[in-house]
């Protein structure tokens, strides 16, 4: 993948995250103006969520010592664990910070060298070729449009959500099937993250709320390692495989409001 193209992709991600942050800031400013005539709740809450994560397929290329190979990145149906703390600002506006972990999000389904034939990676030394896990820290904003419009749903509440943050993506090494002893190293890469989604809450009591939501989560770029080790133990530098890490996620959790 050309260096200028990668720089362009990085700039696009930074620009996209900046645009999302600006929209969120403007929206919060508008909400604050509206809420100024109302009573602020300023009620803190804690949350814990468990979810299903369906990552999207992608394709990566990397330069080995003699040629350019391509890698098909396939999805895994992984699990997402999340905790967070937030503040309910009004009846229709709240914000929180969440930390989440997703495991087994993607893996390398096959790789193709110059002959174009699909080869299955070996897995004797690791649990999966380019298998990816992710830590994400996000700052989120939630708005209940029906409550804002004065619609009372009783114990139910709906919301739309958006957030920006930081992702830490880790990949495992990829072993080559021809001898199950040559391999490229894995890597850990930090990148910008953002998410949008919607959900519904049900107030079980004055303090407890059952929450169900969907979100599209973009975790930025994941990378393979920059070292290739042959079966004889000789090590070469390589251009690492790079691919986008994105997922559809469905979450169920509990919130406790103080």
PDB file of N, CA and C in Angstrom, residues 144-203:
ATOM      1  N   UNK A 144     -32.395  11.660  24.115  1.00  0.00           N
ATOM      2  CA  UNK A 144     -33.718  11.042  23.971  1.00  0.00           C
ATOM      3  C   UNK A 144     -34.604  12.006  23.185  1.00  0.00           C
ATOM      4  N   UNK A 145     -34.810  11.774  21.879  1.00  0.00           N
ATOM      5  CA  UNK A 145     -35.566  12.737  21.068  1.00  0.00           C
ATOM      6  C   UNK A 145     -37.040  12.811  21.445  1.00  0.00           C
ATOM      7  N   UNK A 146     -37.615  11.706  21.900  1.00  0.00           N
ATOM      8  CA  UNK A 146     -39.028  11.722  22.271  1.00  0.00           C
ATOM      9  C   UNK A 146     -39.250  12.515  23.554  1.00  0.00           C
ATOM     10  N   UNK A 147     -38.369  12.311  24.531  1.00  0.00           N
ATOM     11  CA  UNK A 147     -38.484  13.078  25.764  1.00  0.00           C
ATOM     12  C   UNK A 147     -38.258  14.563  25.496  1.00  0.00           C
ATOM     13  N   UNK A 148     -37.309  14.872  24.616  1.00  0.00           N
ATOM     14  CA  UNK A 148     -37.054  16.258  24.247  1.00  0.00           C
ATOM     15  C   UNK A 148     -38.293  16.891  23.609  1.00  0.00           C
ATOM     16  N   UNK A 149     -39.065  16.064  22.856  1.00  0.00           N
ATOM     17  CA  UNK A 149     -40.286  16.560  22.202  1.00  0.00           C
ATOM     18  C   UNK A 149     -41.488  16.539  23.129  1.00  0.00           C
ATOM     19  N   UNK A 150     -41.300  16.066  24.380  1.00  0.00           N
ATOM     20  CA  UNK A 150     -42.392  16.056  25.338  1.00  0.00           C
ATOM     21  C   UNK A 150     -43.238  14.803  25.325  1.00  0.00           C
ATOM     22  N   UNK A 151     -42.766  13.745  24.665  1.00  0.00           N
ATOM     23  CA  UNK A 151     -43.511  12.489  24.603  1.00  0.00           C
ATOM     24  C   UNK A 151     -43.139  11.631  25.809  1.00  0.00           C
ATOM     25  N   UNK A 152     -44.114  11.187  26.577  1.00  0.00           N
ATOM     26  CA  UNK A 152     -43.888  10.381  27.770  1.00  0.00           C
ATOM     27  C   UNK A 152     -44.141   8.911  27.453  1.00  0.00           C
ATOM     28  N   UNK A 153     -43.095   8.073  27.561  1.00  0.00           N
ATOM     29  CA  UNK A 153     -43.228   6.634  27.315  1.00  0.00           C
ATOM     30  C   UNK A 153     -43.232   5.831  28.609  1.00  0.00           C
ATOM     31  N   UNK A 154     -43.447   6.482  29.722  1.00  0.00           N
ATOM     32  CA  UNK A 154     -43.481   5.781  30.995  1.00  0.00           C
ATOM     33  C   UNK A 154     -42.106   5.303  31.405  1.00  0.00           C
ATOM     34  N   UNK A 155     -41.990   3.999  31.662  1.00  0.00           N
ATOM     35  CA  UNK A 155     -40.717   3.431  32.105  1.00  0.00           C
ATOM     36  C   UNK A 155     -39.706   3.289  30.966  1.00  0.00           C
ATOM     37  N   UNK A 156     -40.151   3.421  29.728  1.00  0.00           N
ATOM     38  CA  UNK A 156     -39.256   3.281  28.577  1.00  0.00           C
ATOM     39  C   UNK A 156     -38.661   4.626  28.170  1.00  0.00           C
ATOM     40  N   UNK A 157     -37.477   4.581  27.623  1.00  0.00           N
ATOM     41  CA  UNK A 157     -36.843   5.769  27.066  1.00  0.00           C
ATOM     42  C   UNK A 157     -36.010   5.347  25.852  1.00  0.00           C
ATOM     43  N   UNK A 158     -36.098   6.122  24.802  1.00  0.00           N
ATOM     44  CA  UNK A 158     -35.307   5.847  23.603  1.00  0.00           C
ATOM     45  C   UNK A 158     -34.168   6.869  23.512  1.00  0.00           C
ATOM     46  N   UNK A 159     -33.147   6.542  22.736  1.00  0.00           N
ATOM     47  CA  UNK A 159     -32.052   7.500  22.573  1.00  0.00           C
ATOM     48  C   UNK A 159     -31.257   7.210  21.299  1.00  0.00           C
ATOM     49  N   UNK A 160     -30.600   8.242  20.823  1.00  0.00           N
ATOM     50  CA  UNK A 160     -29.572   8.113  19.795  1.00  0.00           C
ATOM     51  C   UNK A 160     -28.250   8.467  20.466  1.00  0.00           C
ATOM     52  N   UNK A 161     -27.159   7.907  19.957  1.00  0.00           N
ATOM     53  CA  UNK A 161     -25.880   8.090  20.626  1.00  0.00           C
ATOM     54  C   UNK A 161     -24.759   8.341  19.616  1.00  0.00           C
ATOM     55  N   UNK A 162     -23.710   8.987  20.094  1.00  0.00           N
ATOM     56  CA  UNK A 162     -22.509   9.203  19.305  1.00  0.00           C
ATOM     57  C   UNK A 162     -21.331   9.335  20.247  1.00  0.00           C
ATOM     58  N   UNK A 163     -20.159   8.975  19.781  1.00  0.00           N
ATOM     59  CA  UNK A 163     -18.989   9.067  20.641  1.00  0.00           C
ATOM     60  C   UNK A 163     -17.694   9.063  19.854  1.00  0.00           C
ATOM     61  N   UNK A 164     -16.641   9.596  20.460  1.00  0.00           N
ATOM     62  CA  UNK A 164     -15.295   9.573  19.894  1.00  0.00           C
ATOM     63  C   UNK A 164     -14.340   9.123  20.990  1.00  0.00           C
ATOM     64  N   UNK A 165     -13.202   8.562  20.579  1.00  0.00           N
ATOM     65  CA  UNK A 165     -12.255   8.095  21.576  1.00  0.00           C
ATOM     66  C   UNK A 165     -11.002   7.503  20.988  1.00  0.00           C
ATOM     67  N   UNK A 166     -10.456   6.539  21.701  1.00  0.00           N
ATOM     68  CA  UNK A 166      -9.141   5.964  21.422  1.00  0.00           C
ATOM     69  C   UNK A 166      -9.272   4.446  21.378  1.00  0.00           C
ATOM     70  N   UNK A 167      -8.633   3.838  20.394  1.00  0.00           N
ATOM     71  CA  UNK A 167      -8.657   2.381  20.240  1.00  0.00           C
ATOM     72  C   UNK A 167      -7.241   1.825  20.287  1.00  0.00           C
ATOM     73  N   UNK A 168      -7.093   0.679  20.924  1.00  0.00           N
ATOM     74  CA  UNK A 168      -5.814  -0.042  20.972  1.00  0.00           C
ATOM     75  C   UNK A 168      -6.066  -1.427  20.379  1.00  0.00           C
ATOM     76  N   UNK A 169      -5.534  -1.672  19.183  1.00  0.00           N
ATOM     77  CA  UNK A 169      -5.823  -2.895  18.433  1.00  0.00           C
ATOM     78  C   UNK A 169      -4.593  -3.800  18.399  1.00  0.00           C
ATOM     79  N   UNK A 170      -4.767  -5.035  18.823  1.00  0.00           N
ATOM     80  CA  UNK A 170      -3.657  -5.990  18.892  1.00  0.00           C
ATOM     81  C   UNK A 170      -3.910  -7.166  17.956  1.00  0.00           C
ATOM     82  N   UNK A 171      -2.920  -7.512  17.139  1.00  0.00           N
ATOM     83  CA  UNK A 171      -3.014  -8.674  16.265  1.00  0.00           C
ATOM     84  C   UNK A 171      -1.967  -9.724  16.660  1.00  0.00           C
ATOM     85  N   UNK A 172      -2.309 -10.987  16.424  1.00  0.00           N
ATOM     86  CA  UNK A 172      -1.378 -12.085  16.653  1.00  0.00           C
ATOM     87  C   UNK A 172      -0.528 -12.313  15.403  1.00  0.00           C
ATOM     88  N   UNK A 173       0.542 -13.065  15.529  1.00  0.00           N
ATOM     89  CA  UNK A 173       1.406 -13.378  14.388  1.00  0.00           C
ATOM     90  C   UNK A 173       0.687 -14.242  13.360  1.00  0.00           C
ATOM     91  N   UNK A 174       1.158 -14.234  12.127  1.00  0.00           N
ATOM     92  CA  UNK A 174       0.590 -15.075  11.082  1.00  0.00           C
ATOM     93  C   UNK A 174       1.645 -16.061  10.614  1.00  0.00           C
ATOM     94  N   UNK A 175       1.331 -17.359  10.744  1.00  0.00           N
ATOM     95  CA  UNK A 175       2.235 -18.426  10.346  1.00  0.00           C
ATOM     96  C   UNK A 175       1.879 -18.878   8.933  1.00  0.00           C
ATOM     97  N   UNK A 176       2.891 -19.192   8.145  1.00  0.00           N
ATOM     98  CA  UNK A 176       2.665 -19.606   6.764  1.00  0.00           C
ATOM     99  C   UNK A 176       2.541 -21.116   6.677  1.00  0.00           C
ATOM    100  N   UNK A 177       1.538 -21.563   5.901  1.00  0.00           N
ATOM    101  CA  UNK A 177       1.155 -22.965   5.887  1.00  0.00           C
ATOM    102  C   UNK A 177       2.175 -23.856   5.184  1.00  0.00           C
ATOM    103  N   UNK A 178       3.075 -23.268   4.389  1.00  0.00           N
ATOM    104  CA  UNK A 178       3.996 -24.114   3.628  1.00  0.00           C
ATOM    105  C   UNK A 178       4.936 -24.907   4.520  1.00  0.00           C
ATOM    106  N   UNK A 179       5.284 -24.364   5.699  1.00  0.00           N
ATOM    107  CA  UNK A 179       6.143 -25.141   6.598  1.00  0.00           C
ATOM    108  C   UNK A 179       5.743 -25.006   8.069  1.00  0.00           C
ATOM    109  N   UNK A 180       4.742 -24.194   8.344  1.00  0.00           N
ATOM    110  CA  UNK A 180       4.259 -23.984   9.715  1.00  0.00           C
ATOM    111  C   UNK A 180       5.362 -23.529  10.676  1.00  0.00           C
ATOM    112  N   UNK A 181       6.402 -22.894  10.129  1.00  0.00           N
ATOM    113  CA  UNK A 181       7.455 -22.400  11.006  1.00  0.00           C
ATOM    114  C   UNK A 181       7.960 -21.027  10.599  1.00  0.00           C
ATOM    115  N   UNK A 182       7.654 -20.565   9.394  1.00  0.00           N
ATOM    116  CA  UNK A 182       7.949 -19.184   9.040  1.00  0.00           C
ATOM    117  C   UNK A 182       6.712 -18.337   9.341  1.00  0.00           C
ATOM    118  N   UNK A 183       6.923 -17.098   9.743  1.00  0.00           N
ATOM    119  CA  UNK A 183       5.776 -16.308  10.171  1.00  0.00           C
ATOM    120  C   UNK A 183       6.111 -14.810  10.155  1.00  0.00           C
ATOM    121  N   UNK A 184       5.061 -14.006  10.109  1.00  0.00           N
ATOM    122  CA  UNK A 184       5.195 -12.573  10.347  1.00  0.00           C
ATOM    123  C   UNK A 184       4.754 -12.292  11.782  1.00  0.00           C
ATOM    124  N   UNK A 185       5.372 -11.297  12.378  1.00  0.00           N
ATOM    125  CA  UNK A 185       5.059 -10.973  13.770  1.00  0.00           C
ATOM    126  C   UNK A 185       3.718 -10.247  13.867  1.00  0.00           C
ATOM    127  N   UNK A 186       3.158 -10.231  15.065  1.00  0.00           N
ATOM    128  CA  UNK A 186       1.964  -9.452  15.331  1.00  0.00           C
ATOM    129  C   UNK A 186       2.342  -8.040  15.759  1.00  0.00           C
ATOM    130  N   UNK A 187       1.326  -7.219  16.074  1.00  0.00           N
ATOM    131  CA  UNK A 187       1.608  -5.833  16.447  1.00  0.00           C
ATOM    132  C   UNK A 187       0.446  -5.270  17.254  1.00  0.00           C
ATOM    133  N   UNK A 188       0.709  -4.185  17.982  1.00  0.00           N
ATOM    134  CA  UNK A 188      -0.320  -3.426  18.673  1.00  0.00           C
ATOM    135  C   UNK A 188      -0.288  -2.000  18.142  1.00  0.00           C
ATOM    136  N   UNK A 189      -1.450  -1.502  17.723  1.00  0.00           N
ATOM    137  CA  UNK A 189      -1.524  -0.179  17.097  1.00  0.00           C
ATOM    138  C   UNK A 189      -2.623   0.649  17.749  1.00  0.00           C
ATOM    139  N   UNK A 190      -2.331   1.909  18.070  1.00  0.00           N
ATOM    140  CA  UNK A 190      -3.300   2.835  18.631  1.00  0.00           C
ATOM    141  C   UNK A 190      -3.869   3.721  17.530  1.00  0.00           C
ATOM    142  N   UNK A 191      -5.178   4.001  17.588  1.00  0.00           N
ATOM    143  CA  UNK A 191      -5.802   4.815  16.552  1.00  0.00           C
ATOM    144  C   UNK A 191      -7.036   5.519  17.118  1.00  0.00           C
ATOM    145  N   UNK A 192      -7.573   6.452  16.335  1.00  0.00           N
ATOM    146  CA  UNK A 192      -8.816   7.122  16.688  1.00  0.00           C
ATOM    147  C   UNK A 192      -9.996   6.163  16.533  1.00  0.00           C
ATOM    148  N   UNK A 193     -11.018   6.355  17.345  1.00  0.00           N
ATOM    149  CA  UNK A 193     -12.224   5.533  17.260  1.00  0.00           C
ATOM    150  C   UNK A 193     -13.452   6.440  17.322  1.00  0.00           C
ATOM    151  N   UNK A 194     -14.542   5.989  16.716  1.00  0.00           N
ATOM    152  CA  UNK A 194     -15.804   6.713  16.811  1.00  0.00           C
ATOM    153  C   UNK A 194     -16.955   5.727  16.687  1.00  0.00           C
ATOM    154  N   UNK A 195     -18.126   6.135  17.177  1.00  0.00           N
ATOM    155  CA  UNK A 195     -19.294   5.254  17.125  1.00  0.00           C
ATOM    156  C   UNK A 195     -20.565   6.071  17.030  1.00  0.00           C
ATOM    157  N   UNK A 196     -21.569   5.477  16.389  1.00  0.00           N
ATOM    158  CA  UNK A 196     -22.927   6.022  16.357  1.00  0.00           C
ATOM    159  C   UNK A 196     -23.892   4.869  16.579  1.00  0.00           C
ATOM    160  N   UNK A 197     -25.078   5.178  17.097  1.00  0.00           N
ATOM    161  CA  UNK A 197     -26.031   4.105  17.330  1.00  0.00           C
ATOM    162  C   UNK A 197     -27.321   4.616  17.943  1.00  0.00           C
ATOM    163  N   UNK A 198     -28.105   3.681  18.454  1.00  0.00           N
ATOM    164  CA  UNK A 198     -29.391   3.994  19.071  1.00  0.00           C
ATOM    165  C   UNK A 198     -29.737   2.887  20.053  1.00  0.00           C
ATOM    166  N   UNK A 199     -30.650   3.193  20.967  1.00  0.00           N
ATOM    167  CA  UNK A 199     -31.015   2.183  21.943  1.00  0.00           C
ATOM    168  C   UNK A 199     -32.290   2.535  22.680  1.00  0.00           C
ATOM    169  N   UNK A 200     -32.631   1.666  23.624  1.00  0.00           N
ATOM    170  CA  UNK A 200     -33.823   1.869  24.440  1.00  0.00           C
ATOM    171  C   UNK A 200     -33.508   1.419  25.869  1.00  0.00           C
ATOM    172  N   UNK A 201     -34.017   2.166  26.833  1.00  0.00           N
ATOM    173  CA  UNK A 201     -33.840   1.811  28.224  1.00  0.00           C
ATOM    174  C   UNK A 201     -35.180   1.538  28.884  1.00  0.00           C
ATOM    175  N   UNK A 202     -35.156   0.688  29.911  1.00  0.00           N
ATOM    176  CA  UNK A 202     -36.363   0.392  30.682  1.00  0.00           C
ATOM    177  C   UNK A 202     -36.031   0.560  32.159  1.00  0.00           C
ATOM    178  N   UNK A 203     -36.734   1.474  32.830  1.00  0.00           N
ATOM    179  CA  UNK A 203     -36.485   1.753  34.244  1.00  0.00           C
ATOM    180  C   UNK A 203     -37.093   0.654  35.103  1.00  0.00           C
TER     181      UNK A 203
END
